Each structure stands twice: as structure tokens, then as C-alpha cells.
Amino acid sequence: MNVIPSRVEGCHYVSLKVPSRDPSTSLGMLMAGRGALVILILLASAFSSAADPIIIGSKKFTESYVLAEIAKRSLENAGIKADHRQGMGGTIILWEALRGGGIDVYPEYTGTIAEEILKQPGASTTQIRSALSAQGIGITDDLGFNNTYTLVMRRDRADQLALKTISDLHAHPELKFGLTHEFLERHDGWRPLSARYQLAPAQIIGIDHALGYSALAKGQIDVKDAYSTDAKIGDYGLVTLIDDLKFFPQYKAVFLYRKTLSSQAAHALNDLSNSIDEARMIRLNSEAERTKNYAAAAQQFFGTTERASPFVSETLRSKLLRWITRHLELAGISLLLAVVIGLPFGIIASRGGPIGHTILGIAGVIQTIPSLALLALLVPLPFFGISARTAIVALFLYGLLPIVRNTASGLQDIPKPLRESAIALGLTAGQRLRKIFLPLASRSILGGIKTSAVINIGTATLAALIGAGGLGEPIISGLNLNDHVTILEGAIPAALLALLVQFLFDLLDRILIPRGLRL
Amino acid sequence: MNALVHFRAVGKSFGNDFAVRDMNLEIARVGITALIGPSGCGKSTLLRLIVGLVSPDTGEIQFDGERIEPDTIMKIRRRLGYVIQDGGLFPHLTARRNLALQSTLFGKNRDEIEKRIAELCELTKFPSNGIDRYPLELSGGQRQRVSLMRALMLSPELLLLDEPFAALDPLVRLNLQRDLKEICAQLRQTVLVVTHDLPEAAFLADDIVLINEGRIVQRGSIADLRARPANEFAREFINAQRSAVLV
């Protein structure tokens, strides 16, 4: 996975705001039974926050994290409470969250604003500013660096051939190019670039971004594409070739913020303009990747003399605790919802007929939607957005099928003589269901709930994709940093949790399945 | 009208198969009546019609002068006891709770229920150490005793037995047949028992109804049936059973 952002495709990782400010709006969704109230209270207590700090979002790559942390520090230095939540999503998702008030601030790049958000390629700063203003969004002056595509080479190789600009490459068709697949395909990538500079190298290979760096270091390739503030440029001591024909668009970093912010807060953000140049950003990115600690990198920006107490890095233990707690909240609440709603639907489905088939059909179709796609479908809906709520609803939908199906089949599998005996005893339909049929189907129903629980524990790692946190956070962060240790920090607890849940449900079987059925 | 159950021109088919055709039958409030006939002759369907597990296509059935229909069936079921071949005991409940289930749901108090259970255990000679066992922990014969007790819990006006002993081995069956006859005599219980076994019908019932292809072939005592079979089928049915006993 790339260490750096892809600007156009859906690879933008975003951080977002987890607390829902108005949990009462959850009501409509949850009016599906008596258990709904309980769940509502759970939801509200899990996600409401007492104060209203400024919420800073960030795209999920190192630089965006660091910039968000810098904004947070800057606001806090001005005495304003601020929160930085980690997560991810597409640019459009972050943008919508900003417009909708889900977040208050996030770092963005001018090129992305012009091309993706406003759909006005080549718009001037003034045009951008007024177009944003019309939507209630403010923009700071640029932070002082341009994070655009660039071509990089090993310093010794470039010096040897006296290469300083991209134009200089024209005279050296023997150089081997190793380019990311994305760069090869982009409309502002290799094809128009090579046409503009009239480059026709003898050898071009498509290579993964991270692997490309080591190939460059070993001399297997000579030239590769990179982002101009990529930490690896500093780490490997690479040279950036100057874009002398000004081919690449400008991607100057700025903060976008809601105009409803206090002027004091806007000031604190604007104070950051022109304070970070490329070299500094590279160092900060490098620091963040080396320490795996974005807050520490941000701290470096403000100078090491500053007291560090409120910003001491979180210990692994407390991080794990936070991730696991959130993970269990996500999986647990969604499971509870799936049980409360899945069980009645399973009972209805067990009666067969067109309604039963429809219920099982719909539950089955939901299951076939890839989880990422389901999240992507839910996020733009007004009620959902990027929140834990969305993650819970997605997990709930995934949890439905096993419960509905197992409830239905468990009830259908009850032998006819037992069914008829219950009827002949003169029990009402409700009594038959509660006293006879559900207990008889308990093994199957619990099996379905167990399957749902284990699926939910696994799938809940994807909640981090929409910033809902949980053990997916280190997994995605680790993928992003190409850092196996961080991935394992999330993956191992997630696997252990799944095992634990399995084990607990086996225990629960002994309690809930009547002994007479276990003989 | 003295009959407890009255079938009037009842017809019932499943798909293209007629289970019961133009059935007219009265069951008096006295003793044991056996419905006998070959497999698939419709005798079990008659019981199922009374319990309301199936409803007639034509005609009507009255229980104690009241027509059996969706509005009345719930009340009528409480006046019936119904035992099927496999007992129909709920495997997730102990024998005791199988017995108590219905009474509890109908609001009887605990002491009353326990007293009745103790009474029935004695009556059916059910071992007291078995009462807290689950059905799967009981023998086939014990299960049928529990099933019989369950049917008798609310002192039903009519006990319906559908091949109650068919799945049991001969010795156990014999004991149960004897005990059942004794119990019913003691309780002055009105019983309608379905069986395909003529000796069983003859042993239990004074009144035997021979059924074939959904119709009544002959009704009478075993002596009547043997002495004056109504037609060729009746003769064959009786002779076949007699030779089975001889072999």
C-alpha cells in the first residue's frame, strides 16, 4: 500500500468525528421493537460527548495525520479544545462531513479542491476561496509546501549524469523507470508527462510504491515517481528532479474549515500558513513514520522545548484497551440489534410463503454486498455519514442473515409430531413459540448468533475505514505505513477476540440450550 | 343428543387422496371405542379432525353439541387429551415439566399441579425417580406413560390415542395395554383409540369401528365382527390378523 495519498481515486483515508452530537436522531432507525429503546440508550451513551471540541479530520496517510495533529496543537495552544479522530474515506466523504458539520477542520490540497471538490480544474486561489465561501467553508493560506507528483533518483546516479530537471531525462533513454501502477494510469500521470517532456525510455516497469524505493536503492531502477514531501525522499537521500515545464498541478497544503468556527480558532489555523516548507514536511513525515507517533511529530514542529505533558504518547496498553473497547462496542451493539430484529424476522421467515422467502432473500442479498461497498453506500445517506453509527448499521446488516436463517431453519426443523402436540395441548400461538418452539430451536438460533458475532468481530475491523475506530485502526494504519508490527497490534487482538467470542458462546450454549436437548 | 363427538357427512382429502369420505359417526360418552383399519384408511385423520389439526372439507364435527371450528377449537382442546405414537413429549422439558406445562399456562396453582402429578404417577405406575428425567433419559414405555399422564392432567372428557403403543416391543405393549384398560375403567374415561392391531382393539374396546378407504365398513363388538363380517374386506382384515397371531 502506498505511503502517500492517491488524490483522485478512492484511496483517500479520512479521519472523522465519532461522537454523534444528537443521538436522538437515531430514533427513526431504531423504532423496530421494544429492545430499540435499550439500544438507543446504549448508542447514546457510547457516542455522545459532554463538551463540543473542534473536530479535526484527516485523510489516512502520514502527512494528513501530522497536519491534523499540528492543527490540533495550534488550536490547543490558543486555548481551544480540539479533537483529532483517525479514520479514512474518500475526499468526497471528508468534504461532505465538513459541510455537514461532522468535522470542523481538515487538511486538504489545492489541486484536490479544484479538481475533485469544486470540479474546476485550474481554478485560481481567489476562485477557490469564493467558491468555498459560498458553501460556508473557509480556507487558510497555503501552509508553505507543495505536495505534488515528482520524479526522484538516487543522488549519486543523478550527479553522475548531471541530471537536475525532468527535461534532462530526455537525453538518457537508457535509464530504467519504475513507476507505480496508479501513476502509469492517471490522467495527470505518465502518459501526458512523457508526451510533454518527450521521454521515451527503453524500459518502464510498473512497481509497488514501497518496493520501488528499495529497487531504487539497489539500483534496479533509476527513476521513480513520488510525492514531493514523501518521507522516503529524505530517508533514502534521493534527488527530486525539477518540473521545469510546470507539468504537475499544484497541490499546496491548506486547511479547510467551517466558517462557523470562532475567529480565534480560524486565527490559530491561519497562523500556520507558510510555516512548513517541503524539507520540513519531509522531516516531519519521516519522524512520524519512524516513531509511528503523529503527535510526537507535530510536537517537533512546535519545538522540543515545549512541555510535553498533555501530549505524551499513548502506551500500547492504553491504545489496545481503547481499540478493543471500541471494537467490542461496535460488534456488540450491532449484534444486539441483529438479534433483536433478526429473531422476529427469522420467526416470520420460518412460516415460509412469499413473505418468508422475501425476508430470506433480502437478508441473503445484503450478505453478498462487499463490506466496503456497503459502507460506501451508507455513508452518503443523510442519517449516516461517517460515524460509528454507520459502522454499527453495516455490521448489523451483515449480522442479520445468519440469525434470520438459523432461526427460520431451526423452527422449520422441529418435528411435526412435536409441533402438533403443542397445538393439541391447547397452547396459544405465543405460548407455543415461547415455551416450545424457540427452546427447541435454541441450538440453531444460538449457532446463528455465534456466527454473526464472529463475523462481526472480523468485519468490525473495517469500521476504521469510516473512522469509527476499533482494532481496524492499527491494521489500516499499519498497511498504510507498511509496518507489520502495527498491523499485528490490531490483527492479533482481533483474532483473539474472535476466539474468545467463540469460546464464550460455547459456554452460553451450555446455559441457554436446555439440558434435555444436549443429551 | 347424547353423543360426545358427532361426525356429520365429513369429507377430507389431501391432494387427490380422500382420507375421509362422507363420514357419519357418533362417539358416546362411555368406555373405549377403537378405530381400526389398514394403514392410510383415514382413522388417524378422524382424530386429527377432532383436535383441529386439520379441518374438514365438507360436513361438520360437533363436540358436546358444539361445532368444531377455529372459534371454538381452543376451548375444546382443553377438554381433550391426545397421545400420539412417539408420545410427542417435548425433549427440552423434564417429564414433570412436560406434565405441568399446560396446567401452568392455564393458571393452575403449583400445589394443585404437583398433587395431580403424584396422583397420575401412582395411577399409571410411573416410577417416581423418573419424573425429573428428560424424555431422552426414559425408556419408550415410560415415555408413553408420561405422555398418557400429560393427556390426563386436566381430566379430559375425551382421551384420543393415536397408535399409542405401536412403537413399543410386545412385552411392554402388553403391560401398557393392561394398565391403560385399568386406568380408563377406574377413571370412567371416554376413549377413542386408533390402532391397526385387532387384538389390541379387541382387548381394549367393546365398541370397534372398522374403517377402509375413508369409510366405515362395520361397527360392533369383536364378536360381531368375527361372526358376521359385513363384507369381503372385513372378513379378510379379520382373518389376516388372526393368522398373524397364529404365525
mmCIF file of C-alpha atoms in Angstrom, chain A residues 5-268:
data_model
loop_
_atom_site.group_PDB
_atom_site.id
_atom_site.type_symbol
_atom_site.label_atom_id
_atom_site.label_comp_id
_atom_site.label_asym_id
_atom_site.label_seq_id
_atom_site.Cartn_x
_atom_site.Cartn_y
_atom_site.Cartn_z
ATOM 1 C CA PRO A 5 -2.032 9.669 -0.920
ATOM 2 C CA SER A 6 -3.631 8.919 -4.191
ATOM 3 C CA ARG A 7 -5.518 12.014 -4.906
ATOM 4 C CA VAL A 8 -8.232 11.080 -7.270
ATOM 5 C CA GLU A 9 -9.210 7.505 -6.635
ATOM 6 C CA GLY A 10 -10.971 6.250 -3.579
ATOM 7 C CA CYS A 11 -7.789 5.613 -1.677
ATOM 8 C CA HIS A 12 -8.062 8.656 0.457
ATOM 9 C CA TYR A 13 -8.146 7.733 4.025
ATOM 10 C CA VAL A 14 -10.007 10.041 6.245
ATOM 11 C CA SER A 15 -10.384 10.608 9.875
ATOM 12 C CA LEU A 16 -13.668 11.647 11.251
ATOM 13 C CA LYS A 17 -15.669 12.523 14.146
ATOM 14 C CA VAL A 18 -17.059 9.691 16.167
ATOM 15 C CA PRO A 19 -19.458 11.263 18.629
ATOM 16 C CA SER A 20 -22.841 11.982 17.239
ATOM 17 C CA ARG A 21 -23.936 15.270 18.624
ATOM 18 C CA ASP A 22 -27.550 14.482 18.566
ATOM 19 C CA PRO A 23 -28.165 10.867 19.431
ATOM 20 C CA SER A 24 -31.894 11.452 19.442
ATOM 21 C CA THR A 25 -31.867 11.464 15.661
ATOM 22 C CA SER A 26 -31.098 7.740 15.859
ATOM 23 C CA LEU A 27 -34.715 7.267 16.745
ATOM 24 C CA GLY A 28 -36.217 6.715 13.337
ATOM 25 C CA MET A 29 -33.952 3.839 12.537
ATOM 26 C CA LEU A 30 -34.478 2.092 15.775
ATOM 27 C CA MET A 31 -38.216 2.095 16.158
ATOM 28 C CA ALA A 32 -38.305 -1.595 15.491
ATOM 29 C CA GLY A 33 -39.338 -3.181 18.685
ATOM 30 C CA ARG A 34 -39.216 -2.885 22.401
ATOM 31 C CA GLY A 35 -35.474 -3.585 22.576
ATOM 32 C CA ALA A 36 -34.897 -0.499 20.497
ATOM 33 C CA LEU A 37 -35.044 1.825 23.463
ATOM 34 C CA VAL A 38 -32.359 -0.100 25.269
ATOM 35 C CA ILE A 39 -30.160 0.031 22.217
ATOM 36 C CA LEU A 40 -30.864 3.691 21.779
ATOM 37 C CA ILE A 41 -29.645 4.385 25.260
ATOM 38 C CA LEU A 42 -26.583 2.271 24.652
ATOM 39 C CA LEU A 43 -25.850 4.118 21.437
ATOM 40 C CA ALA A 44 -26.327 7.454 23.043
ATOM 41 C CA SER A 45 -24.114 6.690 25.991
ATOM 42 C CA ALA A 46 -21.467 5.183 23.781
ATOM 43 C CA PHE A 47 -21.191 8.039 21.367
ATOM 44 C CA SER A 48 -22.252 11.245 22.902
ATOM 45 C CA SER A 49 -19.649 13.570 24.271
ATOM 46 C CA ALA A 50 -20.070 16.064 27.012
ATOM 47 C CA ALA A 51 -18.297 19.062 25.501
ATOM 48 C CA ASP A 52 -18.100 20.121 21.910
ATOM 49 C CA PRO A 53 -14.459 20.279 20.950
ATOM 50 C CA ILE A 54 -13.428 21.266 17.443
ATOM 51 C CA ILE A 55 -13.209 18.073 15.463
ATOM 52 C CA ILE A 56 -10.289 17.791 13.092
ATOM 53 C CA GLY A 57 -10.470 15.183 10.377
ATOM 54 C CA SER A 58 -7.547 13.889 8.399
ATOM 55 C CA LYS A 59 -7.014 11.711 5.407
ATOM 56 C CA LYS A 60 -5.461 8.476 6.381
ATOM 57 C CA PHE A 61 -1.890 8.907 5.331
ATOM 58 C CA THR A 62 1.048 10.089 7.331
ATOM 59 C CA GLU A 63 1.166 13.679 6.166
ATOM 60 C CA SER A 64 -2.504 14.302 6.693
ATOM 61 C CA TYR A 65 -2.275 12.839 10.188
ATOM 62 C CA VAL A 66 0.683 15.040 11.031
ATOM 63 C CA LEU A 67 -1.013 18.160 9.693
ATOM 64 C CA ALA A 68 -4.164 17.382 11.673
ATOM 65 C CA GLU A 69 -2.072 16.949 14.808
ATOM 66 C CA ILE A 70 -0.359 20.262 14.109
ATOM 67 C CA ALA A 71 -3.746 21.951 13.746
ATOM 68 C CA LYS A 72 -4.856 20.378 16.982
ATOM 69 C CA ARG A 73 -1.791 21.619 18.832
ATOM 70 C CA SER A 74 -2.164 25.050 17.345
ATOM 71 C CA LEU A 75 -5.781 25.278 18.492
ATOM 72 C CA GLU A 76 -4.934 23.945 21.912
ATOM 73 C CA ASN A 77 -2.127 26.448 22.243
ATOM 74 C CA ALA A 78 -4.778 29.094 21.630
ATOM 75 C CA GLY A 79 -6.827 27.606 24.459
ATOM 76 C CA ILE A 80 -9.388 25.894 22.222
ATOM 77 C CA LYS A 81 -10.393 22.316 22.822
ATOM 78 C CA ALA A 82 -9.784 20.145 19.785
ATOM 79 C CA ASP A 83 -10.048 16.506 18.895
ATOM 80 C CA HIS A 84 -8.352 14.560 16.147
ATOM 81 C CA ARG A 85 -10.044 11.325 15.205
ATOM 82 C CA GLN A 86 -8.337 8.848 12.968
ATOM 83 C CA GLY A 87 -10.118 7.080 10.216
ATOM 84 C CA MET A 88 -10.410 7.120 6.496
ATOM 85 C CA GLY A 89 -12.622 7.568 3.499
ATOM 86 C CA GLY A 90 -12.630 9.323 0.153
ATOM 87 C CA THR A 91 -12.014 13.011 -0.283
ATOM 88 C CA ILE A 92 -15.673 13.462 -1.005
ATOM 89 C CA ILE A 93 -16.620 11.814 2.254
ATOM 90 C CA LEU A 94 -14.414 14.162 4.252
ATOM 91 C CA TRP A 95 -15.712 17.083 2.299
ATOM 92 C CA GLU A 96 -19.307 16.112 2.934
ATOM 93 C CA ALA A 97 -18.519 15.609 6.606
ATOM 94 C CA LEU A 98 -17.059 19.094 6.717
ATOM 95 C CA ARG A 99 -20.047 20.625 5.004
ATOM 96 C CA GLY A 100 -22.478 18.682 7.152
ATOM 97 C CA GLY A 101 -20.692 19.597 10.377
ATOM 98 C CA GLY A 102 -19.452 16.092 11.139
ATOM 99 C CA ILE A 103 -15.975 17.600 11.294
ATOM 100 C CA ASP A 104 -14.868 21.214 11.601
ATOM 101 C CA VAL A 105 -11.422 21.205 10.041
ATOM 102 C CA TYR A 106 -9.282 19.020 7.818
ATOM 103 C CA PRO A 107 -6.111 19.389 5.797
ATOM 104 C CA GLU A 108 -6.558 19.384 2.030
ATOM 105 C CA TYR A 109 -4.567 20.176 -1.117
ATOM 106 C CA THR A 110 -5.410 22.937 -3.575
ATOM 107 C CA GLY A 111 -5.240 20.646 -6.588
ATOM 108 C CA THR A 112 -7.737 18.278 -4.995
ATOM 109 C CA ILE A 113 -10.043 21.146 -4.064
ATOM 110 C CA ALA A 114 -10.065 22.490 -7.610
ATOM 111 C CA GLU A 115 -10.330 19.185 -9.451
ATOM 112 C CA GLU A 116 -12.274 16.915 -7.177
ATOM 113 C CA ILE A 117 -14.317 19.068 -4.879
ATOM 114 C CA LEU A 118 -15.180 22.085 -6.996
ATOM 115 C CA LYS A 119 -14.684 20.372 -10.361
ATOM 116 C CA GLN A 120 -12.966 23.498 -11.640
ATOM 117 C CA PRO A 121 -9.529 22.327 -12.807
ATOM 118 C CA GLY A 122 -7.043 25.150 -12.866
ATOM 119 C CA ALA A 123 -9.134 27.433 -10.660
ATOM 120 C CA SER A 124 -7.168 30.281 -9.109
ATOM 121 C CA THR A 125 -6.783 30.736 -5.375
ATOM 122 C CA THR A 126 -9.327 33.544 -5.415
ATOM 123 C CA GLN A 127 -11.835 31.460 -7.351
ATOM 124 C CA ILE A 128 -11.365 28.593 -4.941
ATOM 125 C CA ARG A 129 -11.756 30.832 -1.945
ATOM 126 C CA SER A 130 -15.011 32.370 -3.128
ATOM 127 C CA ALA A 131 -16.469 29.060 -4.317
ATOM 128 C CA LEU A 132 -15.781 27.536 -0.904
ATOM 129 C CA SER A 133 -17.045 30.575 0.909
ATOM 130 C CA ALA A 134 -20.361 30.229 -0.880
ATOM 131 C CA GLN A 135 -20.698 26.845 0.787
ATOM 132 C CA GLY A 136 -19.786 28.117 4.223
ATOM 133 C CA ILE A 137 -16.260 26.770 4.122
ATOM 134 C CA GLY A 138 -13.138 28.790 4.828
ATOM 135 C CA ILE A 139 -9.636 28.066 3.569
ATOM 136 C CA THR A 140 -6.305 29.064 5.075
ATOM 137 C CA ASP A 141 -3.396 30.386 3.053
ATOM 138 C CA ASP A 142 -1.153 27.602 1.933
ATOM 139 C CA LEU A 143 0.990 26.049 4.596
ATOM 140 C CA GLY A 144 4.166 26.576 2.615
ATOM 141 C CA PHE A 145 4.690 23.393 0.680
ATOM 142 C CA ASN A 146 3.516 21.754 -2.473
ATOM 143 C CA ASN A 147 2.878 18.037 -2.238
ATOM 144 C CA THR A 148 2.659 17.100 -5.868
ATOM 145 C CA TYR A 149 3.941 14.288 -8.044
ATOM 146 C CA THR A 150 7.598 14.397 -8.825
ATOM 147 C CA LEU A 151 10.237 12.123 -10.246
ATOM 148 C CA VAL A 152 13.082 11.070 -7.965
ATOM 149 C CA MET A 153 16.503 9.499 -8.493
ATOM 150 C CA ARG A 154 19.377 8.324 -6.375
ATOM 151 C CA ARG A 155 21.662 11.264 -5.682
ATOM 152 C CA ASP A 156 24.856 9.550 -6.930
ATOM 153 C CA ARG A 157 23.210 8.484 -10.173
ATOM 154 C CA ALA A 158 21.771 11.944 -10.826
ATOM 155 C CA ASP A 159 25.085 13.606 -10.056
ATOM 156 C CA GLN A 160 26.938 11.192 -12.296
ATOM 157 C CA LEU A 161 24.702 12.111 -15.249
ATOM 158 C CA ALA A 162 24.346 15.762 -14.153
ATOM 159 C CA LEU A 163 20.530 15.495 -14.105
ATOM 160 C CA LYS A 164 18.635 18.320 -12.431
ATOM 161 C CA THR A 165 15.339 18.659 -14.288
ATOM 162 C CA ILE A 166 12.833 16.318 -15.860
ATOM 163 C CA SER A 167 13.816 17.762 -19.234
ATOM 164 C CA ASP A 168 17.326 16.448 -18.648
ATOM 165 C CA LEU A 169 15.927 12.896 -18.784
ATOM 166 C CA HIS A 170 15.199 13.303 -22.485
ATOM 167 C CA ALA A 171 18.870 12.736 -23.325
ATOM 168 C CA HIS A 172 19.020 9.472 -21.361
ATOM 169 C CA PRO A 173 16.590 6.930 -22.802
ATOM 170 C CA GLU A 174 18.739 4.147 -21.291
ATOM 171 C CA LEU A 175 17.505 4.956 -17.767
ATOM 172 C CA LYS A 176 15.154 2.402 -16.242
ATOM 173 C CA PHE A 177 11.838 3.788 -14.971
ATOM 174 C CA GLY A 178 9.927 2.073 -12.180
ATOM 175 C CA LEU A 179 6.522 3.720 -11.848
ATOM 176 C CA THR A 180 3.535 2.970 -9.660
ATOM 177 C CA HIS A 181 0.578 1.469 -11.459
ATOM 178 C CA GLU A 182 -1.502 4.411 -10.452
ATOM 179 C CA PHE A 183 0.921 6.895 -11.918
ATOM 180 C CA LEU A 184 1.001 4.920 -15.144
ATOM 181 C CA GLU A 185 -2.775 5.235 -15.416
ATOM 182 C CA ARG A 186 -3.514 8.716 -14.123
ATOM 183 C CA HIS A 187 -4.702 11.430 -16.444
ATOM 184 C CA ASP A 188 -2.033 13.684 -14.988
ATOM 185 C CA GLY A 189 0.446 10.802 -14.844
ATOM 186 C CA TRP A 190 2.994 9.144 -17.041
ATOM 187 C CA ARG A 191 1.397 9.368 -20.473
ATOM 188 C CA PRO A 192 0.845 13.134 -20.630
ATOM 189 C CA LEU A 193 4.099 13.674 -18.750
ATOM 190 C CA SER A 194 6.135 11.654 -21.245
ATOM 191 C CA ALA A 195 4.392 13.417 -24.120
ATOM 192 C CA ARG A 196 5.101 16.823 -22.639
ATOM 193 C CA TYR A 197 8.758 16.098 -21.944
ATOM 194 C CA GLN A 198 9.149 13.806 -24.951
ATOM 195 C CA LEU A 199 10.506 10.980 -22.862
ATOM 196 C CA ALA A 200 10.829 7.532 -24.416
ATOM 197 C CA PRO A 201 12.777 5.385 -22.007
ATOM 198 C CA ALA A 202 13.784 1.931 -23.161
ATOM 199 C CA GLN A 203 12.431 0.297 -20.068
ATOM 200 C CA ILE A 204 9.393 1.116 -17.900
ATOM 201 C CA ILE A 205 8.107 -1.246 -15.276
ATOM 202 C CA GLY A 206 5.082 -0.969 -13.018
ATOM 203 C CA ILE A 207 6.095 -1.446 -9.407
ATOM 204 C CA ASP A 208 4.551 -1.042 -5.987
ATOM 205 C CA HIS A 209 5.407 2.213 -4.319
ATOM 206 C CA ALA A 210 7.214 0.847 -1.290
ATOM 207 C CA LEU A 211 9.040 -1.802 -3.315
ATOM 208 C CA GLY A 212 10.013 0.894 -5.814
ATOM 209 C CA TYR A 213 12.082 2.635 -3.177
ATOM 210 C CA SER A 214 14.116 -0.430 -2.375
ATOM 211 C CA ALA A 215 14.514 -1.171 -6.095
ATOM 212 C CA LEU A 216 15.799 2.386 -6.488
ATOM 213 C CA ALA A 217 18.210 1.970 -3.590
ATOM 214 C CA LYS A 218 19.571 -1.273 -5.067
ATOM 215 C CA GLY A 219 19.995 0.318 -8.471
ATOM 216 C CA GLN A 220 17.457 -1.965 -10.156
ATOM 217 C CA ILE A 221 15.639 1.113 -11.408
ATOM 218 C CA ASP A 222 16.909 4.647 -11.937
ATOM 219 C CA VAL A 223 13.824 6.844 -11.841
ATOM 220 C CA LYS A 224 10.556 6.575 -9.969
ATOM 221 C CA ASP A 225 7.507 8.678 -9.251
ATOM 222 C CA ALA A 226 6.961 10.048 -5.755
ATOM 223 C CA TYR A 227 5.193 12.722 -3.827
ATOM 224 C CA SER A 228 7.346 15.734 -3.208
ATOM 225 C CA THR A 229 7.088 15.575 0.577
ATOM 226 C CA ASP A 230 7.400 11.834 0.853
ATOM 227 C CA ALA A 231 9.444 10.906 3.921
ATOM 228 C CA LYS A 232 11.366 8.314 1.913
ATOM 229 C CA ILE A 233 12.940 11.067 -0.180
ATOM 230 C CA GLY A 234 14.776 12.168 2.923
ATOM 231 C CA ASP A 235 15.298 8.683 4.289
ATOM 232 C CA TYR A 236 16.961 7.405 1.125
ATOM 233 C CA GLY A 237 18.735 10.695 0.320
ATOM 234 C CA LEU A 238 17.045 10.978 -3.073
ATOM 235 C CA VAL A 239 17.036 13.869 -5.510
ATOM 236 C CA THR A 240 13.832 15.442 -6.775
ATOM 237 C CA LEU A 241 14.006 16.361 -10.458
ATOM 238 C CA ILE A 242 12.668 19.838 -11.109
ATOM 239 C CA ASP A 243 9.389 20.010 -13.042
ATOM 240 C CA ASP A 244 10.859 22.701 -15.316
ATOM 241 C CA LEU A 245 7.929 22.683 -17.760
ATOM 242 C CA LYS A 246 5.482 23.036 -14.827
ATOM 243 C CA PHE A 247 3.624 19.926 -15.888
ATOM 244 C CA PHE A 248 2.340 18.786 -12.497
ATOM 245 C CA PRO A 249 -0.558 20.687 -10.970
ATOM 246 C CA GLN A 250 -0.071 22.488 -7.700
ATOM 247 C CA TYR A 251 -1.074 20.544 -4.617
ATOM 248 C CA LYS A 252 -0.449 23.091 -1.936
ATOM 249 C CA ALA A 253 -1.497 22.072 1.539
ATOM 250 C CA VAL A 254 -4.184 24.164 3.251
ATOM 251 C CA PHE A 255 -6.725 23.707 5.999
ATOM 252 C CA LEU A 256 -10.391 23.792 5.151
ATOM 253 C CA TYR A 257 -12.631 24.810 7.998
ATOM 254 C CA ARG A 258 -16.248 25.611 8.689
ATOM 255 C CA LYS A 259 -16.953 29.300 8.724
ATOM 256 C CA THR A 260 -18.921 28.796 11.899
ATOM 257 C CA LEU A 261 -15.611 28.417 13.744
ATOM 258 C CA SER A 262 -14.765 31.229 16.111
ATOM 259 C CA SER A 263 -12.428 33.841 14.685
ATOM 260 C CA GLN A 264 -9.989 32.846 17.371
ATOM 261 C CA ALA A 265 -9.938 29.296 16.030
ATOM 262 C CA ALA A 266 -9.660 30.484 12.431
ATOM 263 C CA HIS A 267 -6.729 32.625 13.502
ATOM 264 C CA ALA A 268 -4.978 29.721 15.120
#
